[in-house]
PDB file of C-alpha atoms and ligand atoms in Angstrom:
ATOM      1  CA  MET A  28      -8.750  -7.315  20.219  1.00  0.00           C
ATOM      2  CA  VAL A  29      -7.673 -10.651  18.885  1.00  0.00           C
ATOM      3  CA  ASN A  30      -9.734 -10.040  15.854  1.00  0.00           C
ATOM      4  CA  ASP A  31      -8.864  -6.731  15.352  1.00  0.00           C
ATOM      5  CA  PHE A  32      -8.543  -6.083  11.706  1.00  0.00           C
ATOM      6  CA  SER A  33      -7.098  -2.603  10.414  1.00  0.00           C
ATOM      7  CA  VAL A  34      -5.125  -0.043   8.559  1.00  0.00           C
ATOM      8  CA  THR A  35      -3.078   2.834   9.615  1.00  0.00           C
ATOM      9  CA  VAL A  36      -1.536   5.325   7.399  1.00  0.00           C
ATOM     10  CA  LEU A  37       2.052   5.666   7.552  1.00  0.00           C
ATOM     11  CA  GLY A  38       2.146   8.486   4.350  1.00  0.00           C
ATOM     12  CA  CYS A  39      -0.232   8.669   1.743  1.00  0.00           C
ATOM     13  CA  SER A  40       1.393  11.666  -0.483  1.00  0.00           C
ATOM     14  CA  GLY A  41       1.159  10.918  -4.025  1.00  0.00           C
ATOM     15  CA  SER A  42       4.204  10.259  -6.460  1.00  0.00           C
ATOM     16  CA  TYR A  43       6.799  12.963  -4.058  1.00  0.00           C
ATOM     17  CA  ASN A  44       6.884  14.356  -0.446  1.00  0.00           C
ATOM     18  CA  ALA A  45       4.184  16.783  -0.099  1.00  0.00           C
ATOM     19  CA  PRO A  46       5.418  20.279   1.791  1.00  0.00           C
ATOM     20  CA  GLY A  47       5.527  19.870   5.943  1.00  0.00           C
ATOM     21  CA  GLY A  48       7.529  16.342   5.583  1.00  0.00           C
ATOM     22  CA  GLU A  49       4.452  14.194   4.294  1.00  0.00           C
ATOM     23  CA  ALA A  50       5.440  10.928   3.580  1.00  0.00           C
ATOM     24  CA  CYS A  51       4.809   9.029   0.771  1.00  0.00           C
ATOM     25  CA  SER A  52       2.796   5.508   0.386  1.00  0.00           C
ATOM     26  CA  GLY A  53       2.889   3.007   3.564  1.00  0.00           C
ATOM     27  CA  TYR A  54       0.661   1.434   5.528  1.00  0.00           C
ATOM     28  CA  LEU A  55       0.666  -0.655   8.382  1.00  0.00           C
ATOM     29  CA  VAL A  56      -2.130  -3.667   8.369  1.00  0.00           C
ATOM     30  CA  GLN A  57      -2.628  -4.871  11.765  1.00  0.00           C
ATOM     31  CA  ALA A  58      -4.933  -8.432  11.501  1.00  0.00           C
ATOM     32  CA  GLY A  59      -4.981  -9.737  15.400  1.00  0.00           C
ATOM     33  CA  ALA A  60      -1.448  -9.688  16.856  1.00  0.00           C
ATOM     34  CA  THR A  61       0.086  -9.868  13.130  1.00  0.00           C
ATOM     35  CA  ASN A  62       2.032  -6.994  11.493  1.00  0.00           C
ATOM     36  CA  ILE A  63       2.150  -6.127   8.039  1.00  0.00           C
ATOM     37  CA  TRP A  64       3.876  -3.318   6.750  1.00  0.00           C
ATOM     38  CA  MET A  65       2.567  -2.513   2.992  1.00  0.00           C
ATOM     39  CA  ASP A  66       4.394  -0.261   0.683  1.00  0.00           C
ATOM     40  CA  CYS A  67       7.804   1.567   1.681  1.00  0.00           C
ATOM     41  CA  GLY A  68       7.441   4.959   0.484  1.00  0.00           C
ATOM     42  CA  ASN A  69       9.856   7.699   1.607  1.00  0.00           C
ATOM     43  CA  GLY A  70       9.275   8.590   5.267  1.00  0.00           C
ATOM     44  CA  SER A  71       6.981   5.453   6.008  1.00  0.00           C
ATOM     45  CA  PHE A  72       9.611   4.044   7.798  1.00  0.00           C
ATOM     46  CA  ALA A  73       9.892   6.794  10.361  1.00  0.00           C
ATOM     47  CA  ASN A  74       5.999   6.761  10.911  1.00  0.00           C
ATOM     48  CA  LEU A  75       5.892   2.716  11.271  1.00  0.00           C
ATOM     49  CA  GLN A  76       7.947   3.280  14.094  1.00  0.00           C
ATOM     50  CA  ARG A  77       5.723   5.684  15.967  1.00  0.00           C
ATOM     51  CA  HIS A  78       2.886   2.535  15.758  1.00  0.00           C
ATOM     52  CA  ILE A  79       4.587  -0.500  16.085  1.00  0.00           C
ATOM     53  CA  ASN A  80       8.212  -1.602  17.250  1.00  0.00           C
ATOM     54  CA  VAL A  81      10.269  -3.021  14.515  1.00  0.00           C
ATOM     55  CA  ARG A  82      10.914  -6.370  16.257  1.00  0.00           C
ATOM     56  CA  ASP A  83       6.878  -6.961  16.007  1.00  0.00           C
ATOM     57  CA  LEU A  84       7.062  -6.839  12.230  1.00  0.00           C
ATOM     58  CA  ASP A  85       5.549 -10.199  10.535  1.00  0.00           C
ATOM     59  CA  ALA A  86       6.122  -9.203   7.031  1.00  0.00           C
ATOM     60  CA  VAL A  87       6.952  -6.556   4.468  1.00  0.00           C
ATOM     61  CA  VAL A  88       4.464  -6.195   1.180  1.00  0.00           C
ATOM     62  CA  ILE A  89       6.147  -3.733  -1.652  1.00  0.00           C
ATOM     63  CA  THR A  90       3.545  -3.430  -4.572  1.00  0.00           C
ATOM     64  CA  HIS A  91       6.069  -2.146  -7.513  1.00  0.00           C
ATOM     65  CA  SER A  92       9.920  -0.173  -7.791  1.00  0.00           C
ATOM     66  CA  HIS A  93       9.015   3.064  -8.019  1.00  0.00           C
ATOM     67  CA  PRO A  94      10.701   4.845  -5.204  1.00  0.00           C
ATOM     68  CA  ASP A  95       7.685   6.525  -3.502  1.00  0.00           C
ATOM     69  CA  HIS A  96       6.635   2.703  -2.886  1.00  0.00           C
ATOM     70  CA  CYS A  97       9.505   1.232  -1.748  1.00  0.00           C
ATOM     71  CA  VAL A  98      12.651   3.221  -0.937  1.00  0.00           C
ATOM     72  CA  ASP A  99      12.426   3.151   2.968  1.00  0.00           C
ATOM     73  CA  LEU A 100      13.010  -0.776   2.840  1.00  0.00           C
ATOM     74  CA  PHE A 101      16.716   0.542   3.146  1.00  0.00           C
ATOM     75  CA  GLY A 102      16.006   2.193   6.675  1.00  0.00           C
ATOM     76  CA  LEU A 103      14.396  -1.844   8.382  1.00  0.00           C
ATOM     77  CA  HIS A 104      17.288  -2.919   6.446  1.00  0.00           C
ATOM     78  CA  VAL A 105      20.020  -0.928   8.582  1.00  0.00           C
ATOM     79  CA  LEU A 106      17.857  -1.302  12.285  1.00  0.00           C
ATOM     80  CA  ALA A 107      17.126  -4.839  11.252  1.00  0.00           C
ATOM     81  CA  THR A 108      20.908  -5.791  10.394  1.00  0.00           C
ATOM     82  CA  TYR A 109      23.056  -4.038  12.503  1.00  0.00           C
ATOM     83  CA  GLY A 110      20.565  -2.669  15.210  1.00  0.00           C
ATOM     84  CA  LEU A 111      18.154  -6.034  16.073  1.00  0.00           C
ATOM     85  CA  GLN A 112      19.679  -8.716  14.622  1.00  0.00           C
ATOM     86  CA  MET A 113      16.885  -9.634  12.762  1.00  0.00           C
ATOM     87  CA  CYS A 114      16.799 -12.317   9.667  1.00  0.00           C
ATOM     88  CA  ASP A 115      14.491 -13.642   7.237  1.00  0.00           C
ATOM     89  CA  ILE A 116      12.103 -11.141   7.338  1.00  0.00           C
ATOM     90  CA  PRO A 117       9.466 -12.456   4.530  1.00  0.00           C
ATOM     91  CA  ILE A 118       9.176  -9.709   1.559  1.00  0.00           C
ATOM     92  CA  TYR A 119       6.588 -10.426  -0.717  1.00  0.00           C
ATOM     93  CA  ALA A 120       7.324  -7.892  -3.700  1.00  0.00           C
ATOM     94  CA  ALA A 121       6.414  -7.408  -7.346  1.00  0.00           C
ATOM     95  CA  ALA A 122       9.196  -8.181  -9.735  1.00  0.00           C
ATOM     96  CA  GLU A 123      12.312  -5.777 -10.000  1.00  0.00           C
ATOM     97  CA  VAL A 124      11.377  -4.488  -6.531  1.00  0.00           C
ATOM     98  CA  GLU A 125      14.558  -6.939  -4.793  1.00  0.00           C
ATOM     99  CA  SER A 126      16.731  -6.704  -8.048  1.00  0.00           C
ATOM    100  CA  LYS A 127      16.878  -1.949  -8.456  1.00  0.00           C
ATOM    101  CA  LEU A 128      16.908  -2.045  -4.170  1.00  0.00           C
ATOM    102  CA  ARG A 129      19.977  -4.304  -4.260  1.00  0.00           C
ATOM    103  CA  VAL A 130      21.554  -1.928  -6.645  1.00  0.00           C
ATOM    104  CA  ILE A 131      22.581   0.170  -3.163  1.00  0.00           C
ATOM    105  CA  VAL A 132      22.916  -2.379  -0.677  1.00  0.00           C
ATOM    106  CA  SER A 133      25.130  -4.737  -3.036  1.00  0.00           C
ATOM    107  CA  ASP A 134      24.550  -7.688  -0.024  1.00  0.00           C
ATOM    108  CA  TRP A 135      20.975  -8.115   2.426  1.00  0.00           C
ATOM    109  CA  ARG A 136      23.274 -10.282   4.609  1.00  0.00           C
ATOM    110  CA  GLY A 137      20.064 -12.444   5.290  1.00  0.00           C
ATOM    111  CA  THR A 138      18.194  -9.903   6.739  1.00  0.00           C
ATOM    112  CA  PHE A 139      15.009 -10.465   4.366  1.00  0.00           C
ATOM    113  CA  ALA A 140      13.365 -13.753   2.771  1.00  0.00           C
ATOM    114  CA  TRP A 141      12.274 -12.343  -0.392  1.00  0.00           C
ATOM    115  CA  HIS A 142       9.560 -13.495  -2.310  1.00  0.00           C
ATOM    116  CA  THR A 143       8.418 -12.313  -5.971  1.00  0.00           C
ATOM    117  CA  VAL A 144       4.812 -12.476  -6.340  1.00  0.00           C
ATOM    118  CA  GLY A 145       2.655 -11.710  -9.874  1.00  0.00           C
ATOM    119  CA  ASP A 146      -0.820 -11.963 -10.905  1.00  0.00           C
ATOM    120  CA  GLY A 147      -2.643 -14.641  -8.952  1.00  0.00           C
ATOM    121  CA  ALA A 148      -0.458 -15.039  -6.818  1.00  0.00           C
ATOM    122  CA  HIS A 149      -1.290 -16.216  -3.160  1.00  0.00           C
ATOM    123  CA  GLU A 150       0.226 -16.194   0.124  1.00  0.00           C
ATOM    124  CA  THR A 151      -0.468 -16.663   4.300  1.00  0.00           C
ATOM    125  CA  ILE A 152       1.198 -14.123   6.695  1.00  0.00           C
ATOM    126  CA  GLN A 153      -0.065 -15.963   9.993  1.00  0.00           C
ATOM    127  CA  GLU A 154      -4.188 -16.211   9.241  1.00  0.00           C
ATOM    128  CA  VAL A 155      -4.110 -13.740   6.345  1.00  0.00           C
ATOM    129  CA  ALA A 156      -4.773 -14.913   3.404  1.00  0.00           C
ATOM    130  CA  ILE A 157      -3.495 -12.502   0.645  1.00  0.00           C
ATOM    131  CA  GLU A 158      -3.953 -12.466  -3.047  1.00  0.00           C
ATOM    132  CA  PHE A 159      -2.591 -10.278  -5.509  1.00  0.00           C
ATOM    133  CA  SER A 160      -2.994  -8.895  -9.191  1.00  0.00           C
ATOM    134  CA  THR A 161      -1.182  -6.904 -11.775  1.00  0.00           C
ATOM    135  CA  THR A 162      -2.322  -3.807 -12.464  1.00  0.00           C
ATOM    136  CA  ASP A 163      -2.449  -1.062 -15.225  1.00  0.00           C
ATOM    137  CA  HIS A 164       1.142   0.718 -14.165  1.00  0.00           C
ATOM    138  CA  PRO A 165       4.728   1.115 -16.262  1.00  0.00           C
ATOM    139  CA  VAL A 166       6.450  -1.119 -13.824  1.00  0.00           C
ATOM    140  CA  PRO A 167       5.378  -4.714 -12.753  1.00  0.00           C
ATOM    141  CA  THR A 168       2.978  -3.738  -9.853  1.00  0.00           C
ATOM    142  CA  VAL A 169       0.275  -6.126  -7.732  1.00  0.00           C
ATOM    143  CA  ALA A 170      -2.761  -4.603  -6.034  1.00  0.00           C
ATOM    144  CA  ALA A 171      -3.322  -6.966  -3.138  1.00  0.00           C
ATOM    145  CA  SER A 172      -6.313  -8.090  -1.380  1.00  0.00           C
ATOM    146  CA  LEU A 173      -5.974  -9.010   2.007  1.00  0.00           C
ATOM    147  CA  LYS A 174      -8.779 -11.650   4.005  1.00  0.00           C
ATOM    148  CA  PHE A 175      -8.914 -12.185   7.677  1.00  0.00           C
ATOM    149  CA  ASP A 176     -11.913 -12.983  10.128  1.00  0.00           C
ATOM    150  CA  HIS A 177     -14.345 -12.763   7.477  1.00  0.00           C
ATOM    151  CA  LYS A 178     -13.268  -9.344   6.429  1.00  0.00           C
ATOM    152  CA  HIS A 179     -11.909  -8.235   2.881  1.00  0.00           C
ATOM    153  CA  PHE A 180      -9.577  -5.300   2.870  1.00  0.00           C
ATOM    154  CA  VAL A 181      -8.447  -4.137  -1.050  1.00  0.00           C
ATOM    155  CA  TYR A 182      -5.390  -2.100  -1.859  1.00  0.00           C
ATOM    156  CA  THR A 183      -5.004  -0.683  -5.626  1.00  0.00           C
ATOM    157  CA  ALA A 184      -1.360   0.220  -5.141  1.00  0.00           C
ATOM    158  CA  ASP A 185      -0.840   2.224  -8.570  1.00  0.00           C
ATOM    159  CA  THR A 186      -2.811   1.747 -11.166  1.00  0.00           C
ATOM    160  CA  GLY A 187      -4.591   3.665 -14.497  1.00  0.00           C
ATOM    161  CA  PRO A 188      -8.196   2.933 -15.213  1.00  0.00           C
ATOM    162  CA  LEU A 189      -7.613  -0.655 -17.126  1.00  0.00           C
ATOM    163  CA  TRP A 190      -7.171  -2.273 -13.914  1.00  0.00           C
ATOM    164  CA  SER A 191     -10.262  -3.147 -11.864  1.00  0.00           C
ATOM    165  CA  PRO A 192     -10.428  -3.637  -8.003  1.00  0.00           C
ATOM    166  CA  GLY A 193     -13.710  -6.099  -9.178  1.00  0.00           C
ATOM    167  CA  VAL A 194     -10.849  -9.254 -10.335  1.00  0.00           C
ATOM    168  CA  PHE A 195     -10.712  -9.825  -6.371  1.00  0.00           C
ATOM    169  CA  GLY A 196     -14.543  -9.942  -6.417  1.00  0.00           C
ATOM    170  CA  THR A 197     -17.197  -7.910  -5.207  1.00  0.00           C
ATOM    171  CA  ASN A 198     -18.573  -6.450  -1.830  1.00  0.00           C
ATOM    172  CA  CYS A 199     -14.942  -6.047  -0.113  1.00  0.00           C
ATOM    173  CA  ASP A 200     -15.067  -4.294   3.210  1.00  0.00           C
ATOM    174  CA  PHE A 201     -12.653  -1.931   2.859  1.00  0.00           C
ATOM    175  CA  LEU A 202     -11.247  -0.435  -0.538  1.00  0.00           C
ATOM    176  CA  LEU A 203      -7.669   1.549  -0.345  1.00  0.00           C
ATOM    177  CA  SER A 204      -7.552   3.545  -3.613  1.00  0.00           C
ATOM    178  CA  GLU A 205      -5.368   5.385  -5.252  1.00  0.00           C
ATOM    179  CA  ALA A 206      -6.654   8.764  -6.764  1.00  0.00           C
ATOM    180  CA  THR A 207      -3.678  10.863  -8.015  1.00  0.00           C
ATOM    181  CA  TYR A 208      -5.603  13.444  -9.756  1.00  0.00           C
ATOM    182  CA  MET A 209      -8.568  15.668 -10.603  1.00  0.00           C
ATOM    183  CA  HIS A 210      -9.942  14.461 -13.365  1.00  0.00           C
ATOM    184  CA  GLU A 211      -9.926  17.337 -15.794  1.00  0.00           C
ATOM    185  CA  ASP A 212      -5.946  17.688 -14.714  1.00  0.00           C
ATOM    186  CA  ARG A 213      -4.708  13.912 -15.371  1.00  0.00           C
ATOM    187  CA  LYS A 214      -1.232  14.529 -15.604  1.00  0.00           C
ATOM    188  CA  SER A 215      -0.607  10.670 -16.778  1.00  0.00           C
ATOM    189  CA  PRO A 216      -2.415   7.798 -17.761  1.00  0.00           C
ATOM    190  CA  ILE A 217      -0.403   5.679 -15.287  1.00  0.00           C
ATOM    191  CA  HIS A 218      -2.590   6.611 -12.200  1.00  0.00           C
ATOM    192  CA  LEU A 219      -6.485   6.910 -11.263  1.00  0.00           C
ATOM    193  CA  SER A 220      -8.529  10.602 -10.708  1.00  0.00           C
ATOM    194  CA  GLY A 221     -10.924  10.657  -8.065  1.00  0.00           C
ATOM    195  CA  LEU A 222     -13.462   9.701 -10.703  1.00  0.00           C
ATOM    196  CA  GLN A 223     -12.012   7.102 -11.987  1.00  0.00           C
ATOM    197  CA  ALA A 224     -11.432   6.075  -8.607  1.00  0.00           C
ATOM    198  CA  GLY A 225     -14.673   6.323  -7.518  1.00  0.00           C
ATOM    199  CA  GLU A 226     -16.272   4.446 -10.825  1.00  0.00           C
ATOM    200  CA  LEU A 227     -13.836   1.398 -10.066  1.00  0.00           C
ATOM    201  CA  ALA A 228     -15.028   1.376  -6.359  1.00  0.00           C
ATOM    202  CA  ALA A 229     -18.435   1.202  -7.800  1.00  0.00           C
ATOM    203  CA  GLU A 230     -18.222  -1.562 -10.435  1.00  0.00           C
ATOM    204  CA  ALA A 231     -16.412  -3.820  -7.684  1.00  0.00           C
ATOM    205  CA  GLN A 232     -19.575  -2.712  -4.955  1.00  0.00           C
ATOM    206  CA  ALA A 233     -16.746  -1.485  -2.152  1.00  0.00           C
ATOM    207  CA  LYS A 234     -18.716  -1.244   0.774  1.00  0.00           C
ATOM    208  CA  ARG A 235     -16.855   1.619   1.586  1.00  0.00           C
ATOM    209  CA  LEU A 236     -13.911   3.457  -0.453  1.00  0.00           C
ATOM    210  CA  ALA A 237     -11.048   5.188   1.023  1.00  0.00           C
ATOM    211  CA  LEU A 238      -8.699   7.864  -1.545  1.00  0.00           C
ATOM    212  CA  THR A 239      -4.964   7.723  -0.887  1.00  0.00           C
ATOM    213  CA  HIS A 240      -1.804   9.007  -3.115  1.00  0.00           C
ATOM    214  CA  MET A 241      -3.566  12.454  -3.844  1.00  0.00           C
ATOM    215  CA  TRP A 242      -0.474  14.502  -5.881  1.00  0.00           C
ATOM    216  CA  PRO A 243       0.211  16.985  -3.439  1.00  0.00           C
ATOM    217  CA  GLU A 244      -0.921  20.228  -5.386  1.00  0.00           C
ATOM    218  CA  ILE A 245      -4.435  18.562  -5.821  1.00  0.00           C
ATOM    219  CA  ASP A 246      -7.115  19.745  -3.465  1.00  0.00           C
ATOM    220  CA  PRO A 247      -8.368  16.738  -1.330  1.00  0.00           C
ATOM    221  CA  ILE A 248     -11.963  17.908  -0.842  1.00  0.00           C
ATOM    222  CA  ALA A 249     -12.278  18.610  -4.029  1.00  0.00           C
ATOM    223  CA  CYS A 250     -10.988  14.543  -5.078  1.00  0.00           C
ATOM    224  CA  GLY A 251     -13.274  13.201  -2.507  1.00  0.00           C
ATOM    225  CA  GLN A 252     -16.231  14.737  -3.687  1.00  0.00           C
ATOM    226  CA  GLU A 253     -15.861  14.075  -7.320  1.00  0.00           C
ATOM    227  CA  ALA A 254     -15.024  10.373  -6.161  1.00  0.00           C
ATOM    228  CA  GLU A 255     -18.050  10.702  -4.100  1.00  0.00           C
ATOM    229  CA  SER A 256     -20.205  11.622  -7.550  1.00  0.00           C
ATOM    230  CA  SER A 257     -18.903   8.519  -9.321  1.00  0.00           C
ATOM    231  CA  PHE A 258     -19.057   6.002  -6.613  1.00  0.00           C
ATOM    232  CA  GLY A 259     -22.285   7.167  -5.029  1.00  0.00           C
ATOM    233  CA  ALA A 260     -21.761   7.371  -1.943  1.00  0.00           C
ATOM    234  CA  ALA A 261     -19.589   8.936   0.975  1.00  0.00           C
ATOM    235  CA  VAL A 262     -15.417   8.237   0.814  1.00  0.00           C
ATOM    236  CA  ILE A 263     -12.717   8.507   3.238  1.00  0.00           C
ATOM    237  CA  VAL A 264      -9.474  10.868   2.234  1.00  0.00           C
ATOM    238  CA  VAL A 265      -6.899   9.014   4.222  1.00  0.00           C
ATOM    239  CA  ARG A 266      -4.491  10.919   6.545  1.00  0.00           C
ATOM    240  CA  THR A 267      -1.171  10.266   7.528  1.00  0.00           C
ATOM    241  CA  GLY A 268      -1.651   8.839  11.087  1.00  0.00           C
ATOM    242  CA  ASP A 269      -4.942   7.781  10.988  1.00  0.00           C
ATOM    243  CA  ARG A 270      -6.008   4.320  11.546  1.00  0.00           C
ATOM    244  CA  TYR A 271      -9.072   2.590   9.844  1.00  0.00           C
ATOM    245  CA  ASP A 272     -10.942  -0.347  10.927  1.00  0.00           C
ATOM    246  CA  ILE A 273     -11.816  -3.290   7.989  1.00  0.00           C
TER     247      ILE A 273
HETATM  248 ZN1  LIG B 327       3.954   3.871  -9.141  1.00  0.00          ZN
END
């Protein structure tokens, strides 16, 4: 359908690859005929190719320079440069992403058109309006708000509890939130627990909440339950390969 707006999970393992080949953060956002690869975590490029022809990729969004969100751009670089002879693929990335990745490749050979995005930046990709907001995370990190055909999708990227998805307005149709830990076993303040993800989603009055980026050792059902307790409604715990309509 022309106006379909969806997100397909290409990887959702939090911070490192889980046993069994589970990939790290990566999402295919499809809005009508537009294909956006959002976050390029390790393992996600292989899964991207299950869903689209790489030639049909319109843009890439990279929320920050932590490896579990960006390193699979190298795979796209090799295929696009030497296999498909693509050039100027638009990339919208937080500060430091391009400079850190370039250390390894030394020369992008014109394959990508880089756009650095920071707090409050607005961009458009075909008919998708994207806005960015800097989150509570130790390297420059941007959450993303995507609007298409009167639907609103928000992705928190990685964040601690001092940022809120409500900066993009209330009542988003689908909030994809990181939920890395169980609340009583938070290993670091730079991520959310399930409980905190639910609280923030409730504050932002999100219509639906989906959780991602869970630390591989935690029980996703238990994490989802603590998020439901603070959100006040059922939540989705995403799975790689699943597609969610926005
Ligand atoms: Zn991170």
